[in-house]
Coordinates of N, CA and C in Angstrom, one line a residue:
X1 N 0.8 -1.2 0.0 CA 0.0 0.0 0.0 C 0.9 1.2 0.0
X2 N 0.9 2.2 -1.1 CA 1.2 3.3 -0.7 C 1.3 4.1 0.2
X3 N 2.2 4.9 1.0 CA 1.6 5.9 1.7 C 2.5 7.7 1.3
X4 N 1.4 8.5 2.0 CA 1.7 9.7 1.5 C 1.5 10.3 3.0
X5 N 2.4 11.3 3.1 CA 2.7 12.3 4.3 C 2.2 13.8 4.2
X6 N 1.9 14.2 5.6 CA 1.6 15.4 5.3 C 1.9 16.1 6.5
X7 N 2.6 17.1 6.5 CA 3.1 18.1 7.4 C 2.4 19.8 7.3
X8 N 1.5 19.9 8.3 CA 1.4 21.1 8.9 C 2.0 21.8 10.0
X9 N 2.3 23.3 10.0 CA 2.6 23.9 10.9 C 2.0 24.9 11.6
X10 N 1.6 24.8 13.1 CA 0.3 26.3 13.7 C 1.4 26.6 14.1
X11 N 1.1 28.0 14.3 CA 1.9 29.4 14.8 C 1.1 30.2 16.0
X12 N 0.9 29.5 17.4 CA 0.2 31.0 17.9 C 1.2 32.0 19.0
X13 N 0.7 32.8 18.4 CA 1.6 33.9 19.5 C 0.9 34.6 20.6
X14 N 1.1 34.5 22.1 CA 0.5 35.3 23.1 C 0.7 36.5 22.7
X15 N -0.1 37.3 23.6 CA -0.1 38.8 24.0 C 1.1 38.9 24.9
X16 N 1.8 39.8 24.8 CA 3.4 39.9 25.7 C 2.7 40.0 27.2
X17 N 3.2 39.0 27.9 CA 3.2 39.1 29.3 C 1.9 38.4 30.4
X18 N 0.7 37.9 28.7 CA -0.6 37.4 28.9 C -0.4 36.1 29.3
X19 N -0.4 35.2 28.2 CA -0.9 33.6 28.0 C -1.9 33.6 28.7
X20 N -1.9 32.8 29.1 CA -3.3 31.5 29.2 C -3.7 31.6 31.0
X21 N -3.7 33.3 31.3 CA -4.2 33.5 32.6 C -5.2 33.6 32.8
X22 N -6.1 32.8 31.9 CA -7.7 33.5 31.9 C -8.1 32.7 30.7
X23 N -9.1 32.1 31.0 CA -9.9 31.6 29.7 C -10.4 32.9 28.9
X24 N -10.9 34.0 29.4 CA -10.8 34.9 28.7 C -9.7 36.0 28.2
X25 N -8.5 35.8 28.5 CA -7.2 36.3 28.6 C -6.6 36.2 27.0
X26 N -6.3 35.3 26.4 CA -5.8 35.0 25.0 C -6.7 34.8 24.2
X27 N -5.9 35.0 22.8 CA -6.5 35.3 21.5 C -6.3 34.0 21.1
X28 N -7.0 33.8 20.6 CA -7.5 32.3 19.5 C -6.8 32.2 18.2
X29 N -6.4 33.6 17.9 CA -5.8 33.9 16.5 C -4.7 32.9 16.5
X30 N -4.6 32.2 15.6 CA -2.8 31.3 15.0 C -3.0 31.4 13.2
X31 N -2.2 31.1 12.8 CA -1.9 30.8 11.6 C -1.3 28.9 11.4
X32 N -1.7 28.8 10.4 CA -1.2 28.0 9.6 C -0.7 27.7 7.8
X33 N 0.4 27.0 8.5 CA 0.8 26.9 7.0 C 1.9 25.7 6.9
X34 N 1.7 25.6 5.6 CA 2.7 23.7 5.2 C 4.1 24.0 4.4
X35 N 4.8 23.3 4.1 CA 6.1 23.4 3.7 C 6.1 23.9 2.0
X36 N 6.5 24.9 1.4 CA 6.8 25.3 0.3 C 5.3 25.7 0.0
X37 N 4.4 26.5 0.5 CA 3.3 26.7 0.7 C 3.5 28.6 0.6
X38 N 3.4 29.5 -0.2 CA 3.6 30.8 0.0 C 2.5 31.9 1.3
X39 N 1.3 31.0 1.2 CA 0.0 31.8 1.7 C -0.3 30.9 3.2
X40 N -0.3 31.9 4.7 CA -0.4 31.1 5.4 C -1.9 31.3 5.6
X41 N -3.0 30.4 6.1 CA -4.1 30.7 6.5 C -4.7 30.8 8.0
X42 N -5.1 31.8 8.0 CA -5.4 33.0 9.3 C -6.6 32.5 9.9
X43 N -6.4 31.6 10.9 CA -7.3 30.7 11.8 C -7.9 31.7 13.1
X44 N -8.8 30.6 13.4 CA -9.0 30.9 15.0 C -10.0 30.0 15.4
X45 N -10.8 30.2 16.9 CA -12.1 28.8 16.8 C -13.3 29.8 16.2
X46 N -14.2 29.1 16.4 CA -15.4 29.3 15.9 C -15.9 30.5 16.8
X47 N -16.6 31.4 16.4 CA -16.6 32.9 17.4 C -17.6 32.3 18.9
X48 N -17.9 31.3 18.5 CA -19.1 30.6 19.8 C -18.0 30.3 20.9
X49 N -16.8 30.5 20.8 CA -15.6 30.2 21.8 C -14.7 30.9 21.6
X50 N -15.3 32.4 21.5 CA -14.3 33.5 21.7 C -13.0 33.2 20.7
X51 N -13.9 33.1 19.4 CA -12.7 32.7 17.9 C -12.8 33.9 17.2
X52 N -11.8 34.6 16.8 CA -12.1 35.4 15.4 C -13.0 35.2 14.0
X53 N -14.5 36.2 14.0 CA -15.5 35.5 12.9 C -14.3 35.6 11.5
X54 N -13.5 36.9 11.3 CA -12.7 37.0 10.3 C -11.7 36.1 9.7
X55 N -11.7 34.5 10.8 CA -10.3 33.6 10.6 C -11.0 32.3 9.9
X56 N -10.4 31.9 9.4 CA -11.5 30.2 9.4 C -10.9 29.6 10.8
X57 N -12.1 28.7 11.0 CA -11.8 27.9 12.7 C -11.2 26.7 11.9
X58 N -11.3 25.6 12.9 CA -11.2 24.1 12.2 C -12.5 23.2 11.9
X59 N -13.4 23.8 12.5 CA -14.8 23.4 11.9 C -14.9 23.6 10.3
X60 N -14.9 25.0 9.5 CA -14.7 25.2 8.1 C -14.2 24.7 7.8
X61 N -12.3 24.2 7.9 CA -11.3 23.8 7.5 C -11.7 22.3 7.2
X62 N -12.5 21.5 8.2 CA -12.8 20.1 7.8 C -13.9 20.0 6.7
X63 N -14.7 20.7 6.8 CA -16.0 21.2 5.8 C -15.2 21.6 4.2
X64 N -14.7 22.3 4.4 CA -13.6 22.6 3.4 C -13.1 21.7 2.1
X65 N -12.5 21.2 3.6 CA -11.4 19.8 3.2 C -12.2 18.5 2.1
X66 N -13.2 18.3 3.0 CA -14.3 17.1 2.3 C -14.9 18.0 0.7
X67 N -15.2 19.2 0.6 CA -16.0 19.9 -0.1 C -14.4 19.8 -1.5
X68 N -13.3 20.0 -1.1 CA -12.6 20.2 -2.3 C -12.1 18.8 -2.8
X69 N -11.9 17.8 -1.5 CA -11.4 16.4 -2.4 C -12.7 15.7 -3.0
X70 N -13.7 15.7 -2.9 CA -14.8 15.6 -3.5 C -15.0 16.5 -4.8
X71 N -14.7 17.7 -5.1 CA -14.8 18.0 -5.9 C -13.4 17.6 -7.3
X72 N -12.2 17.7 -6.4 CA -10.9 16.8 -7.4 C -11.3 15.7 -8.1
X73 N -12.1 14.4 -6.9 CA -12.2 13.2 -7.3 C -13.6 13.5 -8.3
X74 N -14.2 14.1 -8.7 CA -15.4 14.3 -9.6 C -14.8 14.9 -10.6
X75 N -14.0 15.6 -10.5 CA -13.5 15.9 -11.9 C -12.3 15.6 -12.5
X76 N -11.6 14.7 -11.7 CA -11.4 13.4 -12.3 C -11.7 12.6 -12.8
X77 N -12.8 11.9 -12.4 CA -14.0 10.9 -12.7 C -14.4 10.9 -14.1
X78 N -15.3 12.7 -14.1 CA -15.5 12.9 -15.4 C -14.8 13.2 -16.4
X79 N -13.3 13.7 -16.4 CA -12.2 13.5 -17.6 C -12.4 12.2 -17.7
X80 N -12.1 11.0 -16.9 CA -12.4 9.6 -17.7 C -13.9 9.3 -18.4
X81 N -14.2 9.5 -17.8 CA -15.9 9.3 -18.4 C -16.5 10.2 -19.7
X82 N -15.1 11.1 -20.0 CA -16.1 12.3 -21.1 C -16.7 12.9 -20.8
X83 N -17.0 13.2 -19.4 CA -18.2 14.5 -18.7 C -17.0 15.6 -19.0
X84 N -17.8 16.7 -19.7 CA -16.9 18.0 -19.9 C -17.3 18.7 -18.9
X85 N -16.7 19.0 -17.6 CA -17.4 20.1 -16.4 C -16.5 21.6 -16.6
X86 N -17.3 22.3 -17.3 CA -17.4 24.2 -17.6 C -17.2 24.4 -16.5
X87 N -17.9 24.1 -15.8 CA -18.1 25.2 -14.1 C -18.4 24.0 -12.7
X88 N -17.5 24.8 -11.5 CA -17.8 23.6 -10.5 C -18.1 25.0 -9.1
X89 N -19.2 24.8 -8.2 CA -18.7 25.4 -7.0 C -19.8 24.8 -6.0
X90 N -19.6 24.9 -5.0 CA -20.3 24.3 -4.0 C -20.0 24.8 -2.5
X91 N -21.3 24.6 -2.0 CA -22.1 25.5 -1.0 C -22.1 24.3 0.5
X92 N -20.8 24.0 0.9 CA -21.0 22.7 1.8 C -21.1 23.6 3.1
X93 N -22.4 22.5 3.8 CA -22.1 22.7 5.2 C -22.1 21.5 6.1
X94 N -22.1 22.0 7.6 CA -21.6 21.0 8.4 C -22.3 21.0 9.4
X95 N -23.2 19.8 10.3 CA -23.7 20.4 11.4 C -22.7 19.2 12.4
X96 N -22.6 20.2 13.8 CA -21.4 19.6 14.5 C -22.1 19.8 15.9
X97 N -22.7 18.8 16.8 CA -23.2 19.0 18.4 C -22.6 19.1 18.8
X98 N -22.5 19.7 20.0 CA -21.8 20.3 21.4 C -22.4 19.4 22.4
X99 N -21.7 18.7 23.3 CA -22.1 18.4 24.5 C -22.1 19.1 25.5
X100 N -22.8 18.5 27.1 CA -22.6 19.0 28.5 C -21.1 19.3 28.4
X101 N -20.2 18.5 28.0 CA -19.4 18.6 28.7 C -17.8 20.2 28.2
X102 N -18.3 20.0 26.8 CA -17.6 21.4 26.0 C -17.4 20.4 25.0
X103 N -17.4 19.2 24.8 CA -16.8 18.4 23.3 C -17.8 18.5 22.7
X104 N -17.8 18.2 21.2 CA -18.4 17.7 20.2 C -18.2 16.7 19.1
X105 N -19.2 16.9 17.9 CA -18.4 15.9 17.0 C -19.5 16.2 15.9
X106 N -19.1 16.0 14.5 CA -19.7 16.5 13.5 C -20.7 15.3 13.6
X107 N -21.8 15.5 13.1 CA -23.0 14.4 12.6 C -23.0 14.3 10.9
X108 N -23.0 15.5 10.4 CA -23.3 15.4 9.2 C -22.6 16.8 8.4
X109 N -22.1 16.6 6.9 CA -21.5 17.2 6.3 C -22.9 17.2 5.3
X110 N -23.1 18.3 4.6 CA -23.5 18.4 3.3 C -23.0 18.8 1.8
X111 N -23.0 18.5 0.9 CA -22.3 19.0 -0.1 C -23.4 19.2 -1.1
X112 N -23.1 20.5 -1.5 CA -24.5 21.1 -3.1 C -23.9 21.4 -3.9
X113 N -22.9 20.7 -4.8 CA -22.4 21.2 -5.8 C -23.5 21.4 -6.8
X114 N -22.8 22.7 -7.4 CA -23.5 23.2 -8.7 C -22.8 23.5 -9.9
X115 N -22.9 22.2 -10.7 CA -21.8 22.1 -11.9 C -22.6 22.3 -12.9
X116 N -22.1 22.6 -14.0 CA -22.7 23.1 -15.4 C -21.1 22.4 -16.4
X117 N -21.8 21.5 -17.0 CA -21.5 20.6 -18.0 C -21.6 21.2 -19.4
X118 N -20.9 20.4 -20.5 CA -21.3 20.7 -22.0 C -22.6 20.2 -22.2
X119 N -22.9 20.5 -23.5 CA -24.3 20.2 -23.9 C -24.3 18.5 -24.1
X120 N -23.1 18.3 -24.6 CA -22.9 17.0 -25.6 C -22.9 15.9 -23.9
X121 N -22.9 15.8 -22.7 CA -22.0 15.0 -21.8 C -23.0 14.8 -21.7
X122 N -23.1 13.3 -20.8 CA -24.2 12.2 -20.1 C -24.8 13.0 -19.4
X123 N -26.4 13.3 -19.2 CA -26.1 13.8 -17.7 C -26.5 13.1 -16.9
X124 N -27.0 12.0 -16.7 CA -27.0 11.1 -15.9 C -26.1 10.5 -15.4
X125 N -25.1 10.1 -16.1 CA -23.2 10.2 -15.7 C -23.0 10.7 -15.0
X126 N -23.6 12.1 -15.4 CA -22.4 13.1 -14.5 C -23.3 13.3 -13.0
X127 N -24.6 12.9 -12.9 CA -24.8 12.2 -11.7 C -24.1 11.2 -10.5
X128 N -24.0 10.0 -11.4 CA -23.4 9.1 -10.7 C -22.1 9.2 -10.4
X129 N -21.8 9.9 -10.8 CA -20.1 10.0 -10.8 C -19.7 11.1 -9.4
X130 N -20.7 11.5 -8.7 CA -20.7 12.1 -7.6 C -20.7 11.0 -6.4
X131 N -21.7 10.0 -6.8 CA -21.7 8.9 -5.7 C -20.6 7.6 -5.7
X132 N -19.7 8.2 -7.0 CA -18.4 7.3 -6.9 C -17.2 8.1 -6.5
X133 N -17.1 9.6 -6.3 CA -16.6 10.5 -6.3 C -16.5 10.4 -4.2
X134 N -17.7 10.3 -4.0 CA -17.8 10.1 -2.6 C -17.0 8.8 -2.1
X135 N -17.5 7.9 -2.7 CA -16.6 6.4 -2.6 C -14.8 6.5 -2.4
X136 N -14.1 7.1 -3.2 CA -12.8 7.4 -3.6 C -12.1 8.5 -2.5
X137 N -12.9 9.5 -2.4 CA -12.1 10.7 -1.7 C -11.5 10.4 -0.2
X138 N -11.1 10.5 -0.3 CA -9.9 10.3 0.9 C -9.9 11.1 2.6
X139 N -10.7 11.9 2.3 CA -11.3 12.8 3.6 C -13.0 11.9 4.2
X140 N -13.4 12.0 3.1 CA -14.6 11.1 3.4 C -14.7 9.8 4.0
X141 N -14.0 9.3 3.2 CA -13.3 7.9 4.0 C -12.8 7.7 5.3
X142 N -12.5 8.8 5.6 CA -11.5 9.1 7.2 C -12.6 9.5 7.7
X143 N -13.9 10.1 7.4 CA -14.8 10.4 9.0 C -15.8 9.4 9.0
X144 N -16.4 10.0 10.7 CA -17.2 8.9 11.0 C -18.7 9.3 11.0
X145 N -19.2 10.0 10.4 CA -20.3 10.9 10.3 C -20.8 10.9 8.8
X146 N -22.2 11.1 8.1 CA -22.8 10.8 7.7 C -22.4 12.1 6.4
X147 N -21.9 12.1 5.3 CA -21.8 13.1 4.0 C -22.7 12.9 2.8
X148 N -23.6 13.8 3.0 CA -24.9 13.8 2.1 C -24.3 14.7 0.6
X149 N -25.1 14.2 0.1 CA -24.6 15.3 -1.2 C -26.2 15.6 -2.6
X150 N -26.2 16.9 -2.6 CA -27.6 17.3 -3.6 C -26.6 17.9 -4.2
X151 N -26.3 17.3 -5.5 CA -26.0 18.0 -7.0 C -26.6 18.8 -7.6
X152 N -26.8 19.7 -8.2 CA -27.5 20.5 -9.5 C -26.5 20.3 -10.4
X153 N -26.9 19.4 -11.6 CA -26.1 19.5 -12.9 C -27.2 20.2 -13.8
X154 N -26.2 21.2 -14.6 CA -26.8 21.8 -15.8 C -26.4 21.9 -16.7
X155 N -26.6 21.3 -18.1 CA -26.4 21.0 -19.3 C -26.0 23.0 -19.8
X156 N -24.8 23.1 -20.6 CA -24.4 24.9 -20.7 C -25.3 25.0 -22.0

C-alpha cells in the first residue's frame, strides 16, 4: 500500500506578558501553513468560543477539506468518463453538536455542488459519478459521520 505524508505547521503567538491566565485572557488567532506553501491561512475557533469571525476555525477547515477532495475526485472521474465540467462550485455545510461537557463531534457534512457541463455530456453520468466520487475521496473515508450530497447539474 502506498503511503503519503503530510506536514502542517500552527503558529500561535501570546499577547506579551498574557498567555493563558484566563480563559478569557488569550486570542485564538494562530496561523497555519505547510512546507513550500507561500500563503499562510489565518485561523481561530469558531466565534461561539471566543474565535475570530474573520479567521477560518477548524470546523470550516474540515467542511472545506471534504468539499474540495470531493470535488478533485469528480473531476477526475468525469475526464475519464467524457463529462466536460465548464463550471464547478459548491455551498457545503456541516452540522457539529456540542455536548454537557464542551466536546463535540460533527454528525453530518453536506455538499450542493453546482456544476454546469457541456451540452454533448451524459447527464445522468455526470450524476453518478458524484456517488463514486464520494466512494474514492480520501477525507470522506477518514470520518465517521454521515456526508450527504444534492448536486444540480446543468447541461451549458
Amino acid at each position: 500500500m502506498k503511503q503519503h505524508h503530510y506536514t502542517t505547521n500552527l503558529k500561535w503567538t501570546c499577547a506579551p506578558g498574557e498567555g493563558t491566565t484566563s480563559y478569557t485572557s488569550y486570542s485564538r488567532d494562530h496561523t497555519i501553513t505547510a512546507n513550500n506553501k507561500k500563503i499562510a491561512i489565518p485561523s481561530s475557533s469558531d466565534p461561539s468560543f471566543r474565535g475570530n469571525s474573520e479567521h477560518y476555525n477548524p470546523e470550516e477547515l474540515l467542511v472545506a477539506s471534504l468539499s474540495s477532495c470531493h470535488m478533485l475526485w469528480y473531476l477526475h472521474l468525469c475526464s475519464t468518463h467524457k463529462i466536460i465540467v465548464l463550471g464547478y462550485q459548491d455551498e457545503a455545510s456541516g452540522i457539529m453538536e456540542e455536548t454537557k461537557d464542551g466536546s463535540g463531534r460533527f454528525t453530518e457534512v453536506i455538499l450542493q455542488p453546482k456544476v454546469t457541463i457541456s451540452a454533448e455530456s451524459d447527464l445522468e453520468k455526470a450524476h453518478q459519478l458524484h456517488h463514486e466520487a464520494n466512494k474514492l475521496c480520501f477525507i470522506a473515508n477518514s470520518c465517521n459521520f454521515k456526508i450527504s450530497h444534492k448536486p444540480v447539474i446543468n447541461l451549458e
